[in-house]
Tab-separated table of C-alpha atoms and ligand atoms in Angstrom:
chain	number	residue	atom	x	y	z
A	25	UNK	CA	-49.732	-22.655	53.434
A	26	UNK	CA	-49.683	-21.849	57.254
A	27	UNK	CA	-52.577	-22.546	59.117
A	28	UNK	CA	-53.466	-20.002	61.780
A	29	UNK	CA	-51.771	-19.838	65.107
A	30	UNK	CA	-52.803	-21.854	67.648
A	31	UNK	CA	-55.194	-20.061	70.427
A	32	UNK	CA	-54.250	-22.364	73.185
A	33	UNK	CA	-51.010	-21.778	75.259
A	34	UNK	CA	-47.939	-24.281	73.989
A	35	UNK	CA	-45.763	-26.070	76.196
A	36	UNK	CA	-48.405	-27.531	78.506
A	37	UNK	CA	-48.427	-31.230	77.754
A	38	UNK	CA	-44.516	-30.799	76.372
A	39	UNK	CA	-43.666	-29.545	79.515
A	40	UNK	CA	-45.482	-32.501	81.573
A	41	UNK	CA	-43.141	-35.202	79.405
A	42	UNK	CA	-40.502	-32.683	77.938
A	43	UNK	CA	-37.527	-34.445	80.045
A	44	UNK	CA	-38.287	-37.939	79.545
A	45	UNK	CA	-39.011	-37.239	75.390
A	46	UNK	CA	-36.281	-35.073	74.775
A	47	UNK	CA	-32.960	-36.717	77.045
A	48	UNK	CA	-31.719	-38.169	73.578
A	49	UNK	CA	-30.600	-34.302	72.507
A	50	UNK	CA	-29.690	-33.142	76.163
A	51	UNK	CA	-25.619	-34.775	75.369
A	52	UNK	CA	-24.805	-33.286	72.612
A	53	UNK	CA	-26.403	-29.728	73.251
A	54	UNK	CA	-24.253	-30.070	76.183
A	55	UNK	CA	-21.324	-30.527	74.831
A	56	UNK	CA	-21.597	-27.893	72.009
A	57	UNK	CA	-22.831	-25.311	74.993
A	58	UNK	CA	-19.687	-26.294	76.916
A	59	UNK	CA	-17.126	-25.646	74.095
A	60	UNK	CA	-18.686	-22.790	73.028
A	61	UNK	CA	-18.748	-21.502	76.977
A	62	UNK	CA	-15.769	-22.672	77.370
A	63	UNK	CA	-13.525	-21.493	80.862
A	64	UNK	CA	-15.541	-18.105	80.540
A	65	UNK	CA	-17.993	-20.206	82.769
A	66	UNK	CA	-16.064	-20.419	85.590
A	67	UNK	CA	-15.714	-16.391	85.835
A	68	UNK	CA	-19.921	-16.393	85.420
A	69	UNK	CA	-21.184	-14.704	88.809
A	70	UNK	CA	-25.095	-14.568	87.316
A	71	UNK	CA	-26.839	-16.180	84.655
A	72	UNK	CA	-30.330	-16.435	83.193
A	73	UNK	CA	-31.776	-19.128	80.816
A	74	UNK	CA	-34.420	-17.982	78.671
A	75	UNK	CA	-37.008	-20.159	77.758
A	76	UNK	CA	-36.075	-21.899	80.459
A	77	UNK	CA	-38.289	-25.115	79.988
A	78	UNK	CA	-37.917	-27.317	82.849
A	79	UNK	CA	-35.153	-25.624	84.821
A	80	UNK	CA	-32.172	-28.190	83.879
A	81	UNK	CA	-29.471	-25.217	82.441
A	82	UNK	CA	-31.104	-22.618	85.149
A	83	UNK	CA	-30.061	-25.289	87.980
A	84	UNK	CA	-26.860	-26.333	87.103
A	85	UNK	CA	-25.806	-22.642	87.271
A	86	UNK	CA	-26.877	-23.008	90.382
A	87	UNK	CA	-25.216	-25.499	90.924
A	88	UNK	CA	-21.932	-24.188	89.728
A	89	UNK	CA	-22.764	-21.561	92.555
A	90	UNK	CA	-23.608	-18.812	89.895
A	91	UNK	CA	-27.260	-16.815	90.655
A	92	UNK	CA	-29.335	-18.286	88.611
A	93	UNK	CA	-32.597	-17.057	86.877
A	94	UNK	CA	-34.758	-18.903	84.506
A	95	UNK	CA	-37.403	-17.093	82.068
A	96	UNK	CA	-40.334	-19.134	80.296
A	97	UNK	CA	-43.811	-18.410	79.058
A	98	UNK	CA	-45.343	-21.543	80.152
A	99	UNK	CA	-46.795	-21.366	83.240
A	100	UNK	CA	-46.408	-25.033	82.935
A	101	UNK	CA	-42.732	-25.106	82.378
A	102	UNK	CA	-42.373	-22.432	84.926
A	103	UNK	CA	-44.131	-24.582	87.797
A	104	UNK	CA	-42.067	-27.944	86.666
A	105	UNK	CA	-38.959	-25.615	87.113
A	106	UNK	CA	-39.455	-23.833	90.405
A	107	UNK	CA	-40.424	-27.998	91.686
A	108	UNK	CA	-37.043	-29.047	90.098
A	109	UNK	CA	-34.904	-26.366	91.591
A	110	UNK	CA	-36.471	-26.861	95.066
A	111	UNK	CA	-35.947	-30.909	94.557
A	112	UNK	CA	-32.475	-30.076	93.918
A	113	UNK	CA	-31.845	-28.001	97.465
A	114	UNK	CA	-30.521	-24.940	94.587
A	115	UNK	CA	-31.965	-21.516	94.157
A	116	UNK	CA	-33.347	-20.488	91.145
A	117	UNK	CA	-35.549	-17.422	90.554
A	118	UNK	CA	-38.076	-18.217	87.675
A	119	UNK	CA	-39.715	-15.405	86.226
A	120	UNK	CA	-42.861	-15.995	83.904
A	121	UNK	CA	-42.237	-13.637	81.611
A	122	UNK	CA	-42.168	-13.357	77.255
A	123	UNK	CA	-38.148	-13.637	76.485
A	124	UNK	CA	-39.325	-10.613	74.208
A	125	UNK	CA	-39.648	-8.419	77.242
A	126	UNK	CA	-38.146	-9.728	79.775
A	127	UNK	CA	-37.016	-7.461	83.040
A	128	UNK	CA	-33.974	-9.117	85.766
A	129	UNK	CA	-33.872	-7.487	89.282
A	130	UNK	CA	-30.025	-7.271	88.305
A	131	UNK	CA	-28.466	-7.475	85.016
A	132	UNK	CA	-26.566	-10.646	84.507
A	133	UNK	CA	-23.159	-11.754	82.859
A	134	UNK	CA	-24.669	-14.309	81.141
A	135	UNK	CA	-28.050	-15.286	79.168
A	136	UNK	CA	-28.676	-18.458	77.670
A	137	UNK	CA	-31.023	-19.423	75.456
A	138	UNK	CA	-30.954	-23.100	74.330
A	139	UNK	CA	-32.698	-25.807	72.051
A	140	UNK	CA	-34.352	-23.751	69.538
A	141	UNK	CA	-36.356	-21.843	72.451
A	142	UNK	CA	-35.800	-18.440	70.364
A	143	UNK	CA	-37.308	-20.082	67.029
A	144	UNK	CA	-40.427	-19.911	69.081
A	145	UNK	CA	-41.081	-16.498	69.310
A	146	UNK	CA	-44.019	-16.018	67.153
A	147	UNK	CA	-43.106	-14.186	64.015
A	148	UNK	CA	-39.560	-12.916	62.739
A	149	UNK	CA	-39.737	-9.305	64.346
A	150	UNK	CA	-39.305	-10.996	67.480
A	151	UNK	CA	-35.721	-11.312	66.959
A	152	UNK	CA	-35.083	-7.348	67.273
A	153	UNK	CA	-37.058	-7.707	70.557
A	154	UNK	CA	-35.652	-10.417	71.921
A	155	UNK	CA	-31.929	-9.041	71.279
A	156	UNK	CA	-32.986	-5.758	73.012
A	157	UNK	CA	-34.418	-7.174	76.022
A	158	UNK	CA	-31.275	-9.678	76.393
A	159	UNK	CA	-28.730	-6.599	75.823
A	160	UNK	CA	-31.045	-4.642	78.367
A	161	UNK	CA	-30.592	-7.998	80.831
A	162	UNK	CA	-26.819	-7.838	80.512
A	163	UNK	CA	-24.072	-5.691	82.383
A	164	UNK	CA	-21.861	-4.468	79.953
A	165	UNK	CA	-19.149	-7.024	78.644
A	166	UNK	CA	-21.773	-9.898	79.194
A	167	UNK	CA	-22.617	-12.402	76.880
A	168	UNK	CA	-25.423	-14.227	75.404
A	169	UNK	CA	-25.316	-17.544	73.953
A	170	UNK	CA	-28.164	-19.315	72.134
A	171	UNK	CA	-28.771	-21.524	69.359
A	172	UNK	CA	-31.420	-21.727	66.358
A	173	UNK	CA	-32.789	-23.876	63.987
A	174	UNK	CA	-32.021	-22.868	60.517
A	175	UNK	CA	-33.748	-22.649	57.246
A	176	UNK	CA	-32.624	-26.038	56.583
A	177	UNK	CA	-33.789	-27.738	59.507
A	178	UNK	CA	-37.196	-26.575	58.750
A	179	UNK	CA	-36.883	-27.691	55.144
A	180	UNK	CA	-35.504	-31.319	56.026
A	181	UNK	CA	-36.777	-31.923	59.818
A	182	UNK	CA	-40.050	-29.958	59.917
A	183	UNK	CA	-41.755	-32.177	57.180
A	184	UNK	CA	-42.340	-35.807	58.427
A	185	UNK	CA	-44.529	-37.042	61.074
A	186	UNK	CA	-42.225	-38.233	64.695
A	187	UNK	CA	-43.560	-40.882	66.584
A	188	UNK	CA	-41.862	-40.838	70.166
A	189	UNK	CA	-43.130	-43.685	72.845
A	190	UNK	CA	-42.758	-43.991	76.647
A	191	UNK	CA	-44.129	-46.505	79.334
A	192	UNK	CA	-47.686	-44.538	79.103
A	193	UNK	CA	-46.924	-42.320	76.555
A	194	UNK	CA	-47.497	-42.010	72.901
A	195	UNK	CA	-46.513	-38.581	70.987
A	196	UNK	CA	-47.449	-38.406	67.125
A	197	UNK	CA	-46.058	-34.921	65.550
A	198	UNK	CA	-47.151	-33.856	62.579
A	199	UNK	CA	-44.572	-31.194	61.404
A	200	UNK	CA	-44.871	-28.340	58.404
A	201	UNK	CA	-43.019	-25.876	56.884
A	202	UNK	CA	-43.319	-22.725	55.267
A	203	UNK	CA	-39.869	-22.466	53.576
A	204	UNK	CA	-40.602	-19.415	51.921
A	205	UNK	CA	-41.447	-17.818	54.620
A	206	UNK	CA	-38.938	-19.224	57.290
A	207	UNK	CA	-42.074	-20.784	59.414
A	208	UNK	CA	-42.595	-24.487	60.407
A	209	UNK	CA	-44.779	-25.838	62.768
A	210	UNK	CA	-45.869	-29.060	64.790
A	211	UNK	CA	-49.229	-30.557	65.244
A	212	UNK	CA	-48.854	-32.819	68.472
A	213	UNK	CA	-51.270	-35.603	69.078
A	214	UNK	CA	-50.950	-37.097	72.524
A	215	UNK	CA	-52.159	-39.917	74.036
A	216	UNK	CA	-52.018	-40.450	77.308
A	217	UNK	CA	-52.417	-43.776	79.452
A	218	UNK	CA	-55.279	-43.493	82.131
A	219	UNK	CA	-55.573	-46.936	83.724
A	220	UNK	CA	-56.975	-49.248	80.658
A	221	UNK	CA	-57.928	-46.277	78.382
A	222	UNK	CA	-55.911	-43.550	76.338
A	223	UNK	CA	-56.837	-40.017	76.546
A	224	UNK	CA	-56.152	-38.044	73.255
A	225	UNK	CA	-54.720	-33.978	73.660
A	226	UNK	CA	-53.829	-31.958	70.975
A	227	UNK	CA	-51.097	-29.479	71.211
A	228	UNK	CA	-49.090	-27.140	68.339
A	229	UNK	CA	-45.291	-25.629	68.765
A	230	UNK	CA	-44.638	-23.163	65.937
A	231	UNK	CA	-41.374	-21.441	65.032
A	232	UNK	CA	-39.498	-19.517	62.849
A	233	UNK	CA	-35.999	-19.087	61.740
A	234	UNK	CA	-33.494	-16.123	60.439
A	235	UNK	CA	-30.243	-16.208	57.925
A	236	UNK	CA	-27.357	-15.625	59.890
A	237	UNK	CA	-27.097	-12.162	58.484
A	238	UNK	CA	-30.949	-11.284	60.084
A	239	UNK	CA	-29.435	-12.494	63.759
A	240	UNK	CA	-26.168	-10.234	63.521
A	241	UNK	CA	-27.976	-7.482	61.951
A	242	UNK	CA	-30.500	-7.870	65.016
A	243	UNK	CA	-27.629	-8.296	67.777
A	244	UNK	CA	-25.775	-5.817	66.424
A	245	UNK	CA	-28.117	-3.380	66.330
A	246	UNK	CA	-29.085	-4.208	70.099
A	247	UNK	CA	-25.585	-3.405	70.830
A	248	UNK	CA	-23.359	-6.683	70.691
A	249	UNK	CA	-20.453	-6.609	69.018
A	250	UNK	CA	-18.486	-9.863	69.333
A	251	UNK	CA	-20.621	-12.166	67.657
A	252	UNK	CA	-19.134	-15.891	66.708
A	253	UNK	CA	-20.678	-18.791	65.358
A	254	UNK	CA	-20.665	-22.921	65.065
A	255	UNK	CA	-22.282	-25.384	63.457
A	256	UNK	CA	-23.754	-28.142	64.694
A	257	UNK	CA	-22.315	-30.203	62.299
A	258	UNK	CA	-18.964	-29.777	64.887
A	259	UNK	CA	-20.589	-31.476	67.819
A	260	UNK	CA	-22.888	-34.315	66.371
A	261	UNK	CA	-21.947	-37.552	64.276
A	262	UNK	CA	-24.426	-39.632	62.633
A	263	UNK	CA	-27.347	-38.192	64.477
A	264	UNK	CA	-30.428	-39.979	63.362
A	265	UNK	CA	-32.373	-36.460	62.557
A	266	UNK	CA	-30.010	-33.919	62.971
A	267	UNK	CA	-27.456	-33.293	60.518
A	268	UNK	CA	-24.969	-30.369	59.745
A	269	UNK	CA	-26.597	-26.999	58.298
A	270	UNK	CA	-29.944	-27.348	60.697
A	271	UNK	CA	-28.956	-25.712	63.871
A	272	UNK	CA	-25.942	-22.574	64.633
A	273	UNK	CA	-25.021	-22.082	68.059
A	274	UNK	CA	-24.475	-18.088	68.523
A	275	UNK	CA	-22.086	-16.480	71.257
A	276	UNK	CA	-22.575	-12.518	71.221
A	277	UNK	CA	-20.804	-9.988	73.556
A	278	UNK	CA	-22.971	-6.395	74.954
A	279	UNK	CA	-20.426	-3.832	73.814
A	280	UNK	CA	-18.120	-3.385	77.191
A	281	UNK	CA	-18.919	0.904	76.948
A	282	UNK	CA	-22.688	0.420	76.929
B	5	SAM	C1	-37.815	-26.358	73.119
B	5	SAM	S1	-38.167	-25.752	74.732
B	5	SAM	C2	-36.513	-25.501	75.345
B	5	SAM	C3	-36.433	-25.592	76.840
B	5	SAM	C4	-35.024	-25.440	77.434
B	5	SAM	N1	-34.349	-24.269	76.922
B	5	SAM	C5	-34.158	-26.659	77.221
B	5	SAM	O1	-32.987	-26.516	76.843
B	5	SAM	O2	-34.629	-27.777	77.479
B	5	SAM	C6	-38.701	-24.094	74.405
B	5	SAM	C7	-39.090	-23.326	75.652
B	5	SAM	O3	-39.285	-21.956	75.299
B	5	SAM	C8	-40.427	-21.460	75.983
B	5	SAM	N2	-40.924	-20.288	75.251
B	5	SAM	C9	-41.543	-20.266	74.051
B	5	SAM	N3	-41.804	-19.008	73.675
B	5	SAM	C10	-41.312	-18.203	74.654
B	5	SAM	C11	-41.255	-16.791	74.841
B	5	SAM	N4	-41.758	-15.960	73.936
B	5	SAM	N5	-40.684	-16.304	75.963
B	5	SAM	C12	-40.188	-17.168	76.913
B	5	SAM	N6	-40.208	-18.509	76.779
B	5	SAM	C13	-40.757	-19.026	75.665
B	5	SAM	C14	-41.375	-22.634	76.011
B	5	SAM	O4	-42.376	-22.481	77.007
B	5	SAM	C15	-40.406	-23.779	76.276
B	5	SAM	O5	-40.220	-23.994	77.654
């Protein structure tokens, strides 16, 4: 059974230790973004990364010398990203805004949308929404890329409890799953180092996930029309957690006459 929803806003002590915790996945979402980007990059003018997190995709756009935007819901994440981008000498606009309803000063040639960040929308309608505010974000002939946990992922993944550990740092996550209902969710308990004593916080990240028919029904009826897909299983080997069947990277195209 799912508990209720948290009341508290997510991504607020993920986002203080979200780098350091999660470098061990940054490689190989790399990679799989960059073969499934490909040279189209290099003709990339703007770009936006929703659910931005800490700003990492959102400034090496910048980087790249593409205009870069970055969209996330934490006010958190969006303060750790705006301090990033300015560390870095890049500009980045960061827009606090719900990837559901998002609005760009400009529409873009390409949204991104990486490491399960769209699972986290909170229930399954969100899809539509989220596909009609990306095709409303896009210039015609853009492209959005993103990837998702799948039902298996939540079956096999969202069930154990993690224990992750830092100099100062100690993350217990107690994870769940609704199968039948294509929800999981993750208790966090952290404890924090404050000179000789530990300070306990309690956080929750929930998510859901869609068949690969509910994601090109939803893009397709926001107006994409080249949609492809890969498995992870083509960019990992012998990952300790993640195996092939729990995540599908996605690269959909707005219809060039919209
Ligand atoms: C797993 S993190 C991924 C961060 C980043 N994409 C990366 O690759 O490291 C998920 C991010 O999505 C953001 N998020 C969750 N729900 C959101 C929503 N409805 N709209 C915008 N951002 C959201 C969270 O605040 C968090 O920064």
């Amino acid at each position: 059974m799912r508990p209720a929803r948290a009341d508290f806003p997510p991504y607020r002590w993920l986002a203080l230790y979200y780098d350091r915790l999660l470098a061990g996945h940054v490689p190989w979402m790399d990679n799989a973004r960059k073969h499934v980007l490909g040279k189209f990059i290099d003709k990339v003018e703007s770009a936006c990364d929703l659910g931005c997190g800490t700003g990492t995709l959102a400034i090496e756009f910048a980087r790249k010398g593409i205009k870069a935007y970055g969209v996330d819901l934490s006010p958190a994440m969006c303060r750790l990203a705006r301090a990033k981008a300015r560390e870095a000498g890049v500009k980045v606009r960061i827009v606090r805004a719900d990837m559901r309803g998002f609005e760009l000063p400009e529409p873009v040639d390409l949204l991104t949308c990486q490491a399960d960040a769209l699972n986290h929308v909170p229930s399954k309608a969100g899809l539509v929404q989220v596909a009609r505010a990306a095709s409303g974000a896009l210039r015609p002939g853009g492209h959005f890329y993103f990837d998702v946990n799948t039902r298996l992922a939540f079956k096999e993944c969202w069930t154990h409890t993690w224990w992750l550990e830092e100099p100062g740092v100690v993350v217990a996550m107690r994870n769940g799953n609704d199968y039948a209902h294509d929800c999981a969710w993750s208790d966090i308990e952290w404890f924090i180092q404050e000179g000789q004593l530990w300070r306990r916080h309690h956080e929750r990240v929930e998510e859901v996930c869609w068949s690969g028919a509910e994601i090109r029904r939803a893009l397709r009826g926001a107006g994409f029309d080249r949609i492809r897909a890969w498995d992870v299983g083509r960019f990992i080997k012998d990952h300790p957690i993640v195996r092939p069947g729990h995540r599908t990277f996605y690269l959909a195209r707005k219809r060039k006459g919209l």
